[in-house]
CSV table of C-alpha atoms in Angstrom, one decimal:
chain,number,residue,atom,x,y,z
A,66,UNK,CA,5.8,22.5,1.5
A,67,UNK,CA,5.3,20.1,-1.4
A,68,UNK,CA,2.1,18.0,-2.2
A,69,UNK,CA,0.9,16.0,-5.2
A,70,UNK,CA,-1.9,18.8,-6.6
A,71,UNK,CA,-4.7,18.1,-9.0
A,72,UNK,CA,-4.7,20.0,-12.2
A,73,UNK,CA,-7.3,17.9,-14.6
A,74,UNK,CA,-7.7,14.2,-16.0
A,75,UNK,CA,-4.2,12.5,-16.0
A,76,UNK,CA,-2.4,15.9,-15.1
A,77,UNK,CA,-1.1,15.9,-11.6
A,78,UNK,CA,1.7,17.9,-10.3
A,79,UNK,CA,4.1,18.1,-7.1
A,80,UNK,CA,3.6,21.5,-6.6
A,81,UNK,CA,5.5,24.3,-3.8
A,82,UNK,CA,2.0,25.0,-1.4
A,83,UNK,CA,1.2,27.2,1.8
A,84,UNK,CA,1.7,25.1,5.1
A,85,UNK,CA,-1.0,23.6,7.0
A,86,UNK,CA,-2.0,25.4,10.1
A,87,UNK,CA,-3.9,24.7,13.0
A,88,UNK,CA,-7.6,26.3,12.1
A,89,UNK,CA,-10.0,24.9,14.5
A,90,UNK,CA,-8.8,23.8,18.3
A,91,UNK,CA,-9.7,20.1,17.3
A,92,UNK,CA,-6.8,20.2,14.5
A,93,UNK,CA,-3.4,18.8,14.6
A,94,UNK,CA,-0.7,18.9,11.9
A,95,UNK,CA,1.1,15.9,10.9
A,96,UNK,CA,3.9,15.3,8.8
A,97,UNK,CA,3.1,13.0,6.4
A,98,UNK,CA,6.1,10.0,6.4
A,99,UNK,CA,3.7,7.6,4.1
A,100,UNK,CA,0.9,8.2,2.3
A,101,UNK,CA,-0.5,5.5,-0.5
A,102,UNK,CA,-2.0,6.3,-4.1
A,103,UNK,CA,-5.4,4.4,-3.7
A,104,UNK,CA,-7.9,3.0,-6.7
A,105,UNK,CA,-10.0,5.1,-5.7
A,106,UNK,CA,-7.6,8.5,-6.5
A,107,UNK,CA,-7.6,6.6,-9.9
A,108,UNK,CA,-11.2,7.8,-10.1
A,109,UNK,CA,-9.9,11.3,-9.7
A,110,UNK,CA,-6.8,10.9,-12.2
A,111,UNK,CA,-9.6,9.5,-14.4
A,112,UNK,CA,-11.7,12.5,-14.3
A,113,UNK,CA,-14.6,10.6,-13.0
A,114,UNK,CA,-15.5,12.3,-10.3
A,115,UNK,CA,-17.3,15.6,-10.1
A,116,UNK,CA,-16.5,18.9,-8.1
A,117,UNK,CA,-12.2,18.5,-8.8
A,118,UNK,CA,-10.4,21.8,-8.6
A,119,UNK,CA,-7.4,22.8,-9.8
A,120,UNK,CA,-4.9,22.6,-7.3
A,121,UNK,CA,-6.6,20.7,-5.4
A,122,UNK,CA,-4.1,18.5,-2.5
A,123,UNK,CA,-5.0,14.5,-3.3
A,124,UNK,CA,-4.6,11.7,-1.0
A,125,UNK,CA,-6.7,9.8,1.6
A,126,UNK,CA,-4.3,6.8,2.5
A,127,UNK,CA,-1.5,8.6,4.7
A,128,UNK,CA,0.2,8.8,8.5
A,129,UNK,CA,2.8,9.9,10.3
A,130,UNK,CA,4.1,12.1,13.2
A,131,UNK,CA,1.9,14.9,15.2
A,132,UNK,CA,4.0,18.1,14.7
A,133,UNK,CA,1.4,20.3,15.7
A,134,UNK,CA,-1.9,20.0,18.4
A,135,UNK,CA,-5.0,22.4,18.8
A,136,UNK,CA,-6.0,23.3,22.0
A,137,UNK,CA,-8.4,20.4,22.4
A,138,UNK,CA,-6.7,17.8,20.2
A,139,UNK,CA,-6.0,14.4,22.6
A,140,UNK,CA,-2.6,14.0,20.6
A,141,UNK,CA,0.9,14.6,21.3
A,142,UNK,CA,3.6,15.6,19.9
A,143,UNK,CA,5.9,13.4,18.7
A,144,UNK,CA,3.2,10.5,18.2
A,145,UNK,CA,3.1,8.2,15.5
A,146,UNK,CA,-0.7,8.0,14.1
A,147,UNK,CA,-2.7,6.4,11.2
A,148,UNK,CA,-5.4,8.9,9.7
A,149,UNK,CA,-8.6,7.4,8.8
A,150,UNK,CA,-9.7,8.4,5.4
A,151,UNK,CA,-13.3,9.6,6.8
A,152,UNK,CA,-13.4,13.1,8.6
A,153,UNK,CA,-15.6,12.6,11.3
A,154,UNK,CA,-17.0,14.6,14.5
A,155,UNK,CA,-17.5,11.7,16.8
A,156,UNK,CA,-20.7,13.2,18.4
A,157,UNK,CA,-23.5,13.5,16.1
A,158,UNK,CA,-26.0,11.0,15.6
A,159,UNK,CA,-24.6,8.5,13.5
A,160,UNK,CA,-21.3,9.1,14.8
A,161,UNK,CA,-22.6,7.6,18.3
A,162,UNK,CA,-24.0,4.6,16.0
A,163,UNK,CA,-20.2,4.2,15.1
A,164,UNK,CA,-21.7,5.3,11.6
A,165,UNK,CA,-18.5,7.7,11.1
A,166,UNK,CA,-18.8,8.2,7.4
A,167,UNK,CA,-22.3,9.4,7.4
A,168,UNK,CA,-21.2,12.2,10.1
A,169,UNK,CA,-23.4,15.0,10.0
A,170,UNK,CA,-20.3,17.1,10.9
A,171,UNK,CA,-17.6,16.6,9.1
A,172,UNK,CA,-18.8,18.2,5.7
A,173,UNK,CA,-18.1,22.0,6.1
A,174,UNK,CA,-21.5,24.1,5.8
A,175,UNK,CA,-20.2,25.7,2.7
A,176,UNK,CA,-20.3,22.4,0.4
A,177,UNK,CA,-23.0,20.4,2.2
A,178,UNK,CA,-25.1,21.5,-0.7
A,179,UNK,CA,-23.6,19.7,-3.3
A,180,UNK,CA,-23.8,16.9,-1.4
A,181,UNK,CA,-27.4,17.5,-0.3
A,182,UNK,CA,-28.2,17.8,-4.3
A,183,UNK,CA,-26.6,15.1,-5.7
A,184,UNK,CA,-26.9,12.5,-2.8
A,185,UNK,CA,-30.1,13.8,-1.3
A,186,UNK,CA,-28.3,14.3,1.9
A,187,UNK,CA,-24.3,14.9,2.8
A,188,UNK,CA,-21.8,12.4,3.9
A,189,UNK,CA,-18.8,13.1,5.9
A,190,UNK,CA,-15.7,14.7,4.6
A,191,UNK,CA,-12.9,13.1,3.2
A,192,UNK,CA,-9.4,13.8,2.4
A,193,UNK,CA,-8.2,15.0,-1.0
A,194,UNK,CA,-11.5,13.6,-2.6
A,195,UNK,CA,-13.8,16.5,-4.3
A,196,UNK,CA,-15.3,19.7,-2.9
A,197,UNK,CA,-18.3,17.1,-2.8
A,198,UNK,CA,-16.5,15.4,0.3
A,199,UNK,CA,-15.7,18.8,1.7
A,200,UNK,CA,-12.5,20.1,-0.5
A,201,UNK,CA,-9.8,19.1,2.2
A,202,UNK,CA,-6.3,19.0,1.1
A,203,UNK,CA,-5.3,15.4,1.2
A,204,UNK,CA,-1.9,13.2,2.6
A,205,UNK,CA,-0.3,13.4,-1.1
A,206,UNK,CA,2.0,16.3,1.0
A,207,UNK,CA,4.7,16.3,3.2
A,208,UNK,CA,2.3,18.1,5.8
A,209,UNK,CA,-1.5,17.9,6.5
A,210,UNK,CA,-4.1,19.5,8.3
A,211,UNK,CA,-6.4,16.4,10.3
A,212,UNK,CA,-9.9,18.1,11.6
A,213,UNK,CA,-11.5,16.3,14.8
A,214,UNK,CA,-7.7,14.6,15.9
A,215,UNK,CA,-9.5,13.7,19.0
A,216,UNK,CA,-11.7,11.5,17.4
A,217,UNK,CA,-10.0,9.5,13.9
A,218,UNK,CA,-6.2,9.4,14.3
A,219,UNK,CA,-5.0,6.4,16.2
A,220,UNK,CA,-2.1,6.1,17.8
A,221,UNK,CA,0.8,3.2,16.7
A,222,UNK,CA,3.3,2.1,18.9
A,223,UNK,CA,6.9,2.8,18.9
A,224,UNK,CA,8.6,0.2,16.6
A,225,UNK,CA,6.0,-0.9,14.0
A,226,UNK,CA,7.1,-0.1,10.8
A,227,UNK,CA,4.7,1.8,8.2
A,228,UNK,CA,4.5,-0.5,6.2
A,229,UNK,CA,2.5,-2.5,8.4
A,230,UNK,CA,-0.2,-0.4,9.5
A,231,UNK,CA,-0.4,2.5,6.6
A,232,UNK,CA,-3.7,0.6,5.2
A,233,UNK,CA,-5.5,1.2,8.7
A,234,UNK,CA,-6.2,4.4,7.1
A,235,UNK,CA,-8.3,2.5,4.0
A,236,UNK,CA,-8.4,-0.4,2.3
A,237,UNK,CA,-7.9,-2.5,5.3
A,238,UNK,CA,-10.9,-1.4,6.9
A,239,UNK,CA,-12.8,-1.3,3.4
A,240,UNK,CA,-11.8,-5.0,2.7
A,241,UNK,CA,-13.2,-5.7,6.3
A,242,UNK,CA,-16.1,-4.3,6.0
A,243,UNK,CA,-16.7,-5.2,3.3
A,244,UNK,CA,-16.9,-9.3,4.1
A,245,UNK,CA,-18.5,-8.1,7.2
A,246,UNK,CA,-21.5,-6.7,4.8
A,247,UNK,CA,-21.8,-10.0,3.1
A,248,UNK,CA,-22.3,-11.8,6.6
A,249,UNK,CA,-20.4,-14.4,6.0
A,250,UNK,CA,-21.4,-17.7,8.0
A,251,UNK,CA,-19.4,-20.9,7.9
A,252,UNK,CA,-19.3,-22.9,5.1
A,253,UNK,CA,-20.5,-20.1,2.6
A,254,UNK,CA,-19.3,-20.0,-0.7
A,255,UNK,CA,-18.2,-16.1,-1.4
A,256,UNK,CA,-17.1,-14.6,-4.9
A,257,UNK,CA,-15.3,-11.6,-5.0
A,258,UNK,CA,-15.1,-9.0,-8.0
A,259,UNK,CA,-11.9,-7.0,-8.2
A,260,UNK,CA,-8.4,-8.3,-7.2
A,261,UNK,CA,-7.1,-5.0,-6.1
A,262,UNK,CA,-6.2,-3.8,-2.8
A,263,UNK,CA,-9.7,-3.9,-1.4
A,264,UNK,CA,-11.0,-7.1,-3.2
A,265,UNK,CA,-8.1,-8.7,-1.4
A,266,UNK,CA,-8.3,-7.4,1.8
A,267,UNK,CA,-11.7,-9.1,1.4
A,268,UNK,CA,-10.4,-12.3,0.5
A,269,UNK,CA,-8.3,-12.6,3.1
A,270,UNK,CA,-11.2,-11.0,5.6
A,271,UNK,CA,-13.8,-13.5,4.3
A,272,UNK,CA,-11.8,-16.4,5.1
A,273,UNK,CA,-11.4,-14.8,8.8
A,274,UNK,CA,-14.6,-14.6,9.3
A,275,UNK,CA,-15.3,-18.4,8.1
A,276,UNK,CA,-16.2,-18.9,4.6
A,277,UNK,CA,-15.2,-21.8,3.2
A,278,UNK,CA,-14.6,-21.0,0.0
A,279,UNK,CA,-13.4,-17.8,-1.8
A,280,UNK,CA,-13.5,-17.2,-5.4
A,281,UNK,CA,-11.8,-13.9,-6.6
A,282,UNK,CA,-12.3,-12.7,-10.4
A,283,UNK,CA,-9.8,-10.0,-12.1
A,284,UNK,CA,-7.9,-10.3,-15.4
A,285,UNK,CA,-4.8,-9.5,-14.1
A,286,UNK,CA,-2.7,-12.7,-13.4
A,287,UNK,CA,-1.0,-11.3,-10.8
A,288,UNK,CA,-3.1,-10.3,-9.1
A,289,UNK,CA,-5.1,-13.3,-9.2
A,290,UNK,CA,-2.0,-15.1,-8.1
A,291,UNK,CA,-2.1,-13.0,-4.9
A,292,UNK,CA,-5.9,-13.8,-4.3
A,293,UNK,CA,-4.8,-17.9,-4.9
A,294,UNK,CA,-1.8,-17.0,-2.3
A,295,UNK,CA,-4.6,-16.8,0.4
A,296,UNK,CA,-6.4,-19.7,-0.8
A,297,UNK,CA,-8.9,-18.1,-2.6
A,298,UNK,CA,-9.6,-20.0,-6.1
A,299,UNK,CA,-9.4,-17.8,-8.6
A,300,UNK,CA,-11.2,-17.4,-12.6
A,301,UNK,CA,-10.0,-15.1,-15.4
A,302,UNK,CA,-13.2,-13.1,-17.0
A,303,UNK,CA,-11.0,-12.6,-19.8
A,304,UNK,CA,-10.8,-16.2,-20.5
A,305,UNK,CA,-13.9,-18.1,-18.8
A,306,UNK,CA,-17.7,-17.0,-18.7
A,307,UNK,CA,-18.0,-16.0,-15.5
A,308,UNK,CA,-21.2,-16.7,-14.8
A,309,UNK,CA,-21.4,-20.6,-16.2
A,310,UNK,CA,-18.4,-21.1,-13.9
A,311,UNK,CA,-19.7,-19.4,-10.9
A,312,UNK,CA,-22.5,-22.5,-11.7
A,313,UNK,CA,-20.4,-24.9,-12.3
A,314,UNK,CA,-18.3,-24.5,-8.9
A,315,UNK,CA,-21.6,-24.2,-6.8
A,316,UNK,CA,-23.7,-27.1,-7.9
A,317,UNK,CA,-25.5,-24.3,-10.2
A,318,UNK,CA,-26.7,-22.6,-7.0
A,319,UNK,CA,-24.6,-19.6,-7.2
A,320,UNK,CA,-22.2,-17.8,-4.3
A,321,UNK,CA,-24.2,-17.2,-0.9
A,322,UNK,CA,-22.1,-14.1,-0.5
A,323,UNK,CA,-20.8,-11.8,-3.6
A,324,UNK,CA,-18.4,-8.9,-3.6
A,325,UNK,CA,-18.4,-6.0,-5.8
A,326,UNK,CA,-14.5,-4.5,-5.3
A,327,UNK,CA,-14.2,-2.9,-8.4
A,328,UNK,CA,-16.7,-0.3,-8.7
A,329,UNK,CA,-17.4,2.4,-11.7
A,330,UNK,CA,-14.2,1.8,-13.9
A,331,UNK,CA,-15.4,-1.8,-15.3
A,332,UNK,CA,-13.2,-3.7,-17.6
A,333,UNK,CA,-13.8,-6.2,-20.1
A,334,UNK,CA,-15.2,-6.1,-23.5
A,335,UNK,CA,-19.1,-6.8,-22.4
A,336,UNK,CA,-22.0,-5.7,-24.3
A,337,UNK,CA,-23.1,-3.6,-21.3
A,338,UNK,CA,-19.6,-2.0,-20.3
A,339,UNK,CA,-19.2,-1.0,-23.8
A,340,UNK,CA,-22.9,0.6,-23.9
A,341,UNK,CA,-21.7,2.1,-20.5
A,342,UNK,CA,-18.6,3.8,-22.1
A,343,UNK,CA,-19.9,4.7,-24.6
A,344,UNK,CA,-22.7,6.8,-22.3
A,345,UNK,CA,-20.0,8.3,-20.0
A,346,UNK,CA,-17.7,9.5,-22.9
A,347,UNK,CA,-20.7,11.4,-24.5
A,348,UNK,CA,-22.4,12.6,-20.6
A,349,UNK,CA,-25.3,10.5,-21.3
A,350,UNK,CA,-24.2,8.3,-18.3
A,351,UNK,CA,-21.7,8.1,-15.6
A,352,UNK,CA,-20.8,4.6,-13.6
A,353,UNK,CA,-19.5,1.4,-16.2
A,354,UNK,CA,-21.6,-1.4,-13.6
A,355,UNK,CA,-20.7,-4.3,-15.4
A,356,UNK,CA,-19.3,-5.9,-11.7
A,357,UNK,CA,-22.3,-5.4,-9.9
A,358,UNK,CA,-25.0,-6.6,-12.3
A,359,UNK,CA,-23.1,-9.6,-12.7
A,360,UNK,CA,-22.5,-10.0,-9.4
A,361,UNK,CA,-26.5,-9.9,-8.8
A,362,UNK,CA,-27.2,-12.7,-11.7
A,363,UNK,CA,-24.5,-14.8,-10.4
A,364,UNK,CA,-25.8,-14.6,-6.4
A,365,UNK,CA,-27.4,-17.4,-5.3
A,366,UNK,CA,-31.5,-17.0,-4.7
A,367,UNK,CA,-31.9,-15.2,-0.9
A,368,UNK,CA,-28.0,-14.4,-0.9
A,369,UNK,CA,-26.3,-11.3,0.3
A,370,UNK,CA,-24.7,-8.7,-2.0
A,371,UNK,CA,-21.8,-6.3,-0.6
A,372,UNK,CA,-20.9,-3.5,-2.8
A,373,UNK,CA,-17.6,-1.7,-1.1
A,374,UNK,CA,-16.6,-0.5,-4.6
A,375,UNK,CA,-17.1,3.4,-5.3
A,376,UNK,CA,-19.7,4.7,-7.6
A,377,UNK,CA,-20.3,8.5,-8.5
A,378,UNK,CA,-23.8,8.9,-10.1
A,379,UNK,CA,-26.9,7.3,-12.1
A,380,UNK,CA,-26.9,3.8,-13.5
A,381,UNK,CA,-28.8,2.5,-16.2
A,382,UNK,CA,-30.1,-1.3,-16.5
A,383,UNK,CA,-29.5,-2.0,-13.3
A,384,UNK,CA,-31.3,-5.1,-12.3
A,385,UNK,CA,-33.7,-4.1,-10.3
A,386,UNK,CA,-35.6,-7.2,-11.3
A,387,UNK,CA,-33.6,-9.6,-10.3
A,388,UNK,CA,-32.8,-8.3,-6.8
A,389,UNK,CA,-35.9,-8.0,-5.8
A,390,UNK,CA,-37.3,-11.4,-7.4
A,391,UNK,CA,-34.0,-13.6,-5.9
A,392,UNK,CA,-34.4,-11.8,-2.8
A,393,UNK,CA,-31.6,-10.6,-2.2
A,394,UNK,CA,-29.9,-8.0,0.6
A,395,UNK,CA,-27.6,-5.4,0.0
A,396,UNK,CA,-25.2,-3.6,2.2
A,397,UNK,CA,-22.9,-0.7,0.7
A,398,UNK,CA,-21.3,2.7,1.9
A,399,UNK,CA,-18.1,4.0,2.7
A,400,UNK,CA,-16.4,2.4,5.4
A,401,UNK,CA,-16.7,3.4,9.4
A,402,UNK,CA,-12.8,3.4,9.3
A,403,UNK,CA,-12.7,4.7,12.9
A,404,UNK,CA,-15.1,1.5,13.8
A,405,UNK,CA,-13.0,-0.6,12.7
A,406,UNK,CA,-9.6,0.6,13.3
A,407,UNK,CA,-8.4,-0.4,17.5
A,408,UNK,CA,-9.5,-4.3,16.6
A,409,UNK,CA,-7.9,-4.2,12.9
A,410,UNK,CA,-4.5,-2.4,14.7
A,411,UNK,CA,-4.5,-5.4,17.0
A,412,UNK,CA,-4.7,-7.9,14.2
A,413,UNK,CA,-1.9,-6.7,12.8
A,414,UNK,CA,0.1,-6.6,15.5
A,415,UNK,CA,-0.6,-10.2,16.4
A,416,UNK,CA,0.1,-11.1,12.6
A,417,UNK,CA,-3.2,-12.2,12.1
A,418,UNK,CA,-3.5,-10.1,9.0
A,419,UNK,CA,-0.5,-10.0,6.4
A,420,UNK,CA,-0.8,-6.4,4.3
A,421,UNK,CA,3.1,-5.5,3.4
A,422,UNK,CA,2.4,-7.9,0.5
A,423,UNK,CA,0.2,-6.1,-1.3
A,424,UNK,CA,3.5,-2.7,-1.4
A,425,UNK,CA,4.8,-3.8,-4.6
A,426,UNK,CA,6.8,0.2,-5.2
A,427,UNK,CA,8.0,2.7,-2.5
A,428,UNK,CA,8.7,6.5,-4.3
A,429,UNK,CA,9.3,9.5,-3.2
A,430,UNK,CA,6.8,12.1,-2.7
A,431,UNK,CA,8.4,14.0,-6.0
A,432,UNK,CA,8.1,10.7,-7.9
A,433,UNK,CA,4.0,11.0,-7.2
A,434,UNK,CA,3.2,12.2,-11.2
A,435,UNK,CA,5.1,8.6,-12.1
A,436,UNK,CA,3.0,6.7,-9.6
A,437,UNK,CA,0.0,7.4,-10.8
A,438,UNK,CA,1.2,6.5,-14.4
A,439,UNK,CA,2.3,3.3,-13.2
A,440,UNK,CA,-0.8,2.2,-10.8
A,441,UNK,CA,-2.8,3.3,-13.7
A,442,UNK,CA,-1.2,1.8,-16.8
A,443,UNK,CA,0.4,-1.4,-15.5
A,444,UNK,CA,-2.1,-3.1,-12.7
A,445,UNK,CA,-0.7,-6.6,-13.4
A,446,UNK,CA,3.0,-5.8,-11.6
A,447,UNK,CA,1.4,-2.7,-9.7
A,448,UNK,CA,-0.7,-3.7,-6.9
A,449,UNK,CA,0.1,-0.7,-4.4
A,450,UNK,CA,2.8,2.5,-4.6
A,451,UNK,CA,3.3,4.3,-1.4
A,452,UNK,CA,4.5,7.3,-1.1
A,453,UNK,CA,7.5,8.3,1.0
A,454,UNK,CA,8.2,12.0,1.0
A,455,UNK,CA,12.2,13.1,1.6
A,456,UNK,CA,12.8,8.9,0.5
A,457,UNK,CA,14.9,10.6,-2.6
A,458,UNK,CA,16.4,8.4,-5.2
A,459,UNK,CA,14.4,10.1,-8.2
């Protein structure tokens, strides 16, 4: 089969692979018939994140048809199913906390020790993500092997198109947790870092959930103009202080809530995110945090801090200080996608939640190498490229 392979920082490749097959009875096969590039591969293409093989298969944002079932897989044949991103067991301890991504399963044996090192304990697997996150091969593929079918995929109905219910698998879920982690209550005020695909799944999730005002920060006009599309009010770090405005639109209180969408690829020419690149270009450092320390000074005192955004390793100058002197709570962690995933699937069918805005290019599966490229190098026009494998017209 094809699939989009790894091969080193801003080298990927559609490469000619072995098949999937069935390995455990739990398995299924599906063929892949969309799969999106996510920020977080950008981490990947960015050479960010440890443990990255050569060859490695990439992509965590994918669904399509069951081709193939184990002997005690619960799917069909035939059926239509989003894959969450997680790879979870569904009965360990956490899983029965609906905790899916901190399954004690879902890592193989083999690479639970990198986990267990870096992390102090393992997570659950992930697709295409790292042979910390268990070395799976990922959706980027026209096939795919899914572990525990009986427990992530979910099943869409006959009809719905793609488009509509591909970000189940991601950064639906991730947006929706991650205004759930700010627990919003009405009338708050919540600011949100990041106007990508997560930042404004949160937008739109914060509103939902009855905050009454949203303020989303980026640089990117357009995507700021899809944040203000959802009512959210909207400031440029690029051309206000963000924190002097943050007090100026609360009555110099700060948000109640803040948002950190963005994660360890900061932007902007700050004093600290320059110290920070400069520390992960020569290894003395890992993560650029400007987002998240700013989003603690700009929190209002006994606010609520929710960090979706992906970090990788040590931070330095966090403020520690502040948190703890403001009081503030923080909630952060990969997302329970299977959690979240019947009540999100119902949403969308009842057009409660618009997502097909945010698809801005549809490419072949061959056309993968160019996606990243674009997602990477022109943010402002791409906001999200999904994949379509056999689509043609490259």
């Amino acid at each position: 089969m094809r699939a989009l392979a790894w091969h080193g920082k801003y080298d990927v490749r559609v490469d000619t692979v072995d098949d999937p097959e069935i390995i455990n009875p739990r398995d299924a096969i599906i063929r892949v018939t969309s799969t999106a590039i996510c920020g977080s591969d950008l981490h990947l293409y960015d050479g960010y994140i440890p443990t990255m093989q050569a060859g490695d298969i990439l992509g965590h944002e994918f669904m399509g048809e069951v081709v193939e079932v184990g002997a005690r897989s619960t799917l069909k044949k035939g059926q239509r199913v989003v894959v969450p991103f997680t790879i979870s067991c569904g009965g360990c301890y956490h899983c029965k906390k609906q905790q899916f991504s901190a399954c004690d399963n879902g890592l193989p044996a083999d690479n639970q020790d990198i986990a267990q090192t870096a992390y102090g304990q393992p997570m659950s697997g992930l697709f295409g993500y790292s042979h910390m996150t268990g070395g799976y091969a990922g959706g980027q593929a026209e096939y795919v092997r899914v572990p525990f079918s009986d427990v992530g995929p979910i099943v869409i109905p006959d009809g719905v198109d793609d488009d509509k219910v591909l970000f189940l698998s991601d950064i639906l879920p991730t947006g929706w947790q991650a205004a759930e982690y700010a627990e919003i209550e009405p009338g708050d005020t919540v600011a949100v870092w990041g106007c990508g695909p997560v930042g404004l799944f949160a937008v739109q999730s914060a509103f939902l959930m009855g905050a009454e005002r949203v303020i989303a920060i980026d640089h990117r006009d357009g995507r700021l103009a899809l944040a203000k599309r959802f009512g959210a009010e909207v400031l440029n770090f690029e051309k206000v202080d963000i924190y002097n405005a943050l007090m100026q639109l609360t009555g110099g209180i700060g948000p109640d809530a803040v948002i950190d969408a963005v994660g360890l690829e900061a932007h902007g020419m700050f004093v600290d995110n320059i110290v920070d690149h400069v520390k992960a270009a020569t290894f003395l450092g890992t993560d650029r945090t400007h987002a998240i320390r700013q989003a603690i000074l700009a929190c209002r005192k006994g606010g609520r801090v929710s960090m979706p955004a992906v970090y990788g390793g040590f931070v330095d100058k966090f403020p520690l200080g502040a948190f703890m002197e403001k009081g503030l709570t923080l909630k952060t962690g990969q997302t329970h996608v299977q959690h979240y995933m019947p009540a999100l699937l119902a949403a969308v069918l009842e057009d409660k939640i618009d997502t097909t805005f945010l698809i801005s290019h549809r490419l072949d599966l061959e056309q993968a190498p160019e996606g990243y490229d674009m997602f990477k190098n022109n943010q402002d026009e791409v906001t999200k490229v999904v994949l379509k494998p056999g689509l043609g017209g490259f």
